[in-house]
CSV table of C-alpha atoms in Angstrom, one decimal:
chain,number,residue,atom,x,y,z
A,1,UNK,CA,34.3,27.4,13.2
A,2,UNK,CA,32.1,24.8,14.8
A,3,UNK,CA,28.5,25.5,13.7
A,4,UNK,CA,26.7,22.6,15.2
A,5,UNK,CA,26.8,21.1,18.7
A,6,UNK,CA,27.3,17.4,19.6
A,7,UNK,CA,23.7,17.5,20.8
A,8,UNK,CA,22.4,18.7,17.5
A,9,UNK,CA,24.4,16.0,15.6
A,10,UNK,CA,23.0,13.4,17.9
A,11,UNK,CA,19.5,14.6,17.3
A,12,UNK,CA,20.0,14.6,13.6
A,13,UNK,CA,21.2,11.0,13.7
A,14,UNK,CA,18.2,10.1,15.8
A,15,UNK,CA,15.9,11.8,13.3
A,16,UNK,CA,17.4,9.8,10.4
A,17,UNK,CA,16.9,6.6,12.5
A,18,UNK,CA,13.2,7.5,13.1
A,19,UNK,CA,12.6,8.2,9.4
A,20,UNK,CA,10.7,5.1,8.6
A,21,UNK,CA,8.4,4.3,5.8
A,22,UNK,CA,4.9,4.5,7.3
A,23,UNK,CA,2.0,2.4,6.1
A,24,UNK,CA,-0.3,2.6,9.2
A,25,UNK,CA,-1.8,6.0,9.7
A,26,UNK,CA,-4.4,7.6,12.0
A,27,UNK,CA,-7.2,9.2,10.0
A,28,UNK,CA,-7.1,12.6,11.7
A,29,UNK,CA,-6.3,15.5,9.3
A,30,UNK,CA,-3.0,17.3,9.1
A,31,UNK,CA,-3.3,21.0,9.7
A,32,UNK,CA,-2.7,23.1,6.6
A,33,UNK,CA,0.1,25.1,8.1
A,34,UNK,CA,1.9,21.9,9.2
A,35,UNK,CA,1.6,20.4,5.7
A,36,UNK,CA,2.9,23.7,4.3
A,37,UNK,CA,5.9,23.6,6.6
A,38,UNK,CA,6.8,20.2,5.1
A,39,UNK,CA,6.3,21.4,1.5
A,40,UNK,CA,8.3,24.5,2.1
A,41,UNK,CA,11.4,22.4,2.4
A,42,UNK,CA,11.4,21.8,-1.3
A,43,UNK,CA,12.6,25.4,-1.6
A,44,UNK,CA,15.7,24.5,0.4
A,45,UNK,CA,16.6,21.4,-1.6
A,46,UNK,CA,19.5,21.2,-4.1
A,47,UNK,CA,18.7,20.7,-7.7
A,48,UNK,CA,20.9,20.2,-10.8
A,49,UNK,CA,21.5,23.6,-12.5
A,50,UNK,CA,19.1,25.1,-10.0
A,51,UNK,CA,16.4,23.7,-12.2
A,52,UNK,CA,13.9,23.0,-9.4
A,53,UNK,CA,12.2,20.4,-11.5
A,54,UNK,CA,9.8,19.1,-8.8
A,55,UNK,CA,6.1,19.4,-9.4
A,56,UNK,CA,3.6,18.5,-6.7
A,57,UNK,CA,0.1,17.2,-7.2
A,58,UNK,CA,-2.0,17.1,-4.0
A,59,UNK,CA,-4.6,14.4,-4.5
A,60,UNK,CA,-7.6,15.5,-2.5
A,61,UNK,CA,-10.8,14.6,-4.4
A,62,UNK,CA,-12.6,11.4,-3.6
A,63,UNK,CA,-12.5,10.4,-7.2
A,64,UNK,CA,-8.8,10.8,-7.7
A,65,UNK,CA,-8.0,9.1,-4.4
A,66,UNK,CA,-10.2,6.2,-5.2
A,67,UNK,CA,-8.5,5.9,-8.7
A,68,UNK,CA,-5.1,5.9,-7.1
A,69,UNK,CA,-6.1,3.2,-4.5
A,70,UNK,CA,-7.6,1.0,-7.3
A,71,UNK,CA,-4.4,1.5,-9.2
A,72,UNK,CA,-2.4,0.2,-6.3
A,73,UNK,CA,-4.6,-2.8,-5.7
A,74,UNK,CA,-4.3,-3.8,-9.4
A,75,UNK,CA,-0.6,-3.4,-9.4
A,76,UNK,CA,-0.2,-5.2,-6.1
A,77,UNK,CA,-2.2,-8.2,-7.4
A,78,UNK,CA,0.0,-8.3,-10.4
A,79,UNK,CA,3.1,-8.1,-8.3
A,80,UNK,CA,1.9,-11.0,-6.1
A,81,UNK,CA,1.9,-13.2,-9.2
A,82,UNK,CA,5.6,-12.9,-9.4
A,83,UNK,CA,6.1,-14.9,-6.2
A,84,UNK,CA,5.2,-18.4,-5.2
A,85,UNK,CA,5.2,-20.6,-2.1
A,86,UNK,CA,6.2,-19.1,1.3
A,87,UNK,CA,7.3,-15.9,-0.4
A,88,UNK,CA,3.9,-15.4,-2.0
A,89,UNK,CA,2.2,-16.0,1.3
A,90,UNK,CA,4.4,-13.5,3.1
A,91,UNK,CA,3.9,-10.9,0.3
A,92,UNK,CA,0.1,-11.3,0.5
A,93,UNK,CA,0.2,-10.7,4.3
A,94,UNK,CA,2.2,-7.5,4.1
A,95,UNK,CA,0.6,-4.1,4.3
A,96,UNK,CA,2.3,-2.2,1.5
A,97,UNK,CA,0.2,1.0,1.4
A,98,UNK,CA,-1.4,3.4,3.8
A,99,UNK,CA,-3.4,5.0,1.1
A,100,UNK,CA,-6.9,4.3,2.5
A,101,UNK,CA,-6.1,5.9,5.9
A,102,UNK,CA,-3.5,8.6,5.2
A,103,UNK,CA,-5.1,12.1,5.3
A,104,UNK,CA,-2.7,13.4,2.6
A,105,UNK,CA,-1.8,12.0,-0.8
A,106,UNK,CA,1.0,13.7,-2.7
A,107,UNK,CA,2.0,12.7,-6.2
A,108,UNK,CA,5.5,14.1,-6.8
A,109,UNK,CA,6.7,14.6,-10.4
A,110,UNK,CA,9.7,15.7,-12.3
A,111,UNK,CA,9.3,18.2,-15.1
A,112,UNK,CA,11.7,16.7,-17.6
A,113,UNK,CA,11.2,19.6,-20.0
A,114,UNK,CA,11.7,22.4,-17.6
A,115,UNK,CA,13.6,25.3,-19.2
A,116,UNK,CA,14.8,26.4,-15.7
A,117,UNK,CA,18.5,25.8,-15.2
A,118,UNK,CA,19.1,25.9,-19.0
A,119,UNK,CA,20.1,22.3,-19.0
A,120,UNK,CA,23.2,22.8,-16.8
A,121,UNK,CA,24.4,19.5,-15.5
A,122,UNK,CA,21.6,17.5,-17.2
A,123,UNK,CA,22.8,17.3,-20.8
A,124,UNK,CA,24.8,14.1,-20.3
A,125,UNK,CA,22.8,12.8,-17.3
A,126,UNK,CA,19.2,14.0,-17.7
A,127,UNK,CA,18.2,11.7,-14.8
A,128,UNK,CA,19.9,14.2,-12.5
A,129,UNK,CA,16.6,16.2,-12.5
A,130,UNK,CA,14.8,13.2,-11.0
A,131,UNK,CA,17.6,12.7,-8.5
A,132,UNK,CA,17.1,16.3,-7.5
A,133,UNK,CA,13.4,15.6,-6.9
A,134,UNK,CA,14.4,12.6,-4.7
A,135,UNK,CA,16.7,14.8,-2.7
A,136,UNK,CA,13.8,17.3,-2.1
A,137,UNK,CA,11.5,14.4,-1.0
A,138,UNK,CA,14.1,13.3,1.5
A,139,UNK,CA,14.4,16.7,3.0
A,140,UNK,CA,10.6,16.9,3.3
A,141,UNK,CA,10.5,13.4,4.8
A,142,UNK,CA,12.9,14.4,7.6
A,143,UNK,CA,11.0,17.6,8.3
A,144,UNK,CA,7.8,15.7,8.5
A,145,UNK,CA,9.3,13.2,11.0
A,146,UNK,CA,10.6,16.1,13.1
A,147,UNK,CA,7.0,17.3,13.4
A,148,UNK,CA,5.7,13.9,14.4
A,149,UNK,CA,4.3,13.1,11.0
A,150,UNK,CA,5.1,10.0,8.9
A,151,UNK,CA,5.4,9.4,5.2
A,152,UNK,CA,4.9,6.3,3.2
A,153,UNK,CA,6.3,5.9,-0.4
A,154,UNK,CA,3.9,3.8,-2.6
A,155,UNK,CA,5.9,2.4,-5.5
A,156,UNK,CA,3.5,-0.4,-6.5
A,157,UNK,CA,1.6,1.6,-9.1
A,158,UNK,CA,1.1,1.9,-12.8
A,159,UNK,CA,2.5,5.4,-13.5
A,160,UNK,CA,0.9,5.7,-16.9
A,161,UNK,CA,-2.5,5.0,-15.5
A,162,UNK,CA,-2.0,7.4,-12.6
A,163,UNK,CA,-0.9,10.1,-15.0
A,164,UNK,CA,-4.1,9.7,-17.1
A,165,UNK,CA,-6.3,9.7,-14.0
A,166,UNK,CA,-4.7,12.9,-12.7
A,167,UNK,CA,-4.5,14.5,-16.1
A,168,UNK,CA,-0.7,15.1,-15.7
A,169,UNK,CA,1.2,16.9,-18.4
A,170,UNK,CA,3.1,14.6,-20.8
A,171,UNK,CA,6.5,16.1,-19.9
A,172,UNK,CA,6.1,15.2,-16.2
A,173,UNK,CA,7.4,11.8,-14.9
A,174,UNK,CA,6.2,10.3,-11.7
A,175,UNK,CA,8.9,10.1,-9.0
A,176,UNK,CA,6.9,9.3,-5.9
A,177,UNK,CA,3.4,8.8,-4.7
A,178,UNK,CA,3.5,9.7,-1.0
A,179,UNK,CA,1.1,9.2,1.9
A,180,UNK,CA,1.5,11.7,4.7
A,181,UNK,CA,-0.1,11.8,8.1
A,182,UNK,CA,0.1,10.8,11.7
A,183,UNK,CA,1.6,7.3,12.3
A,184,UNK,CA,-0.3,4.8,14.4
A,185,UNK,CA,3.0,4.1,16.1
A,186,UNK,CA,6.6,4.9,15.8
A,187,UNK,CA,9.3,2.3,15.2
A,188,UNK,CA,13.0,2.3,14.6
A,189,UNK,CA,12.8,-1.0,12.6
A,190,UNK,CA,11.3,-1.2,9.1
A,191,UNK,CA,8.2,-3.3,8.9
A,192,UNK,CA,9.7,-5.4,6.1
A,193,UNK,CA,12.5,-6.3,8.5
A,194,UNK,CA,10.3,-7.2,11.4
A,195,UNK,CA,8.1,-9.4,9.2
A,196,UNK,CA,11.2,-11.2,7.8
A,197,UNK,CA,11.0,-10.1,4.2
A,198,UNK,CA,14.6,-8.8,4.2
A,199,UNK,CA,17.4,-8.0,6.5
A,200,UNK,CA,19.4,-4.8,6.7
A,201,UNK,CA,23.1,-4.9,5.7
A,202,UNK,CA,25.4,-4.9,8.7
A,203,UNK,CA,28.2,-3.0,6.8
A,204,UNK,CA,28.5,-0.7,3.9
A,205,UNK,CA,30.1,-2.2,0.8
A,206,UNK,CA,32.8,0.1,-0.6
A,207,UNK,CA,35.1,-0.6,-3.5
A,208,UNK,CA,38.4,1.1,-4.2
A,209,UNK,CA,39.8,1.7,-7.6
């Protein structure tokens, strides 16, 4: 039986096209109920062995946010040293974080020691727990976009330093540091593409065996 209309499928495809990494946010706050709608999608996400290993730390205090921003700036300066010439100049000109403007900061962790799920599916591939967290993040990201919100994934960080600053349990591993809020503008094209850092593949590479 057909469950979804062509209109729904077209809308879903559009939603995935509009899901862009956002680094330029307006500073207006996100209503608590709207943020909760985004977070509630974690409960719908698949997870290996039904382990639900995601752990969410909402970074709200001025001190914690300032520490996270300082962490990014230090890691970004170190990353810049890995480039030279025109590539270094282009890297230095890129806006790679919306941390200073985004109203919401979310540090998303995986509890590698969770007893939930009794290890099913993770004995030979323990990284499946982290993949489960990524799946949940993707679902939240699409939900946020459907509500007009944007998300930016900050990967230029020192995870050990962040964990110390946030007093995170030792068994938790950082999967994503996310900025969430209202985008300054919407775009179908990633900023790294428009700035000439990289181009999107025109075809999917598939190998047969």
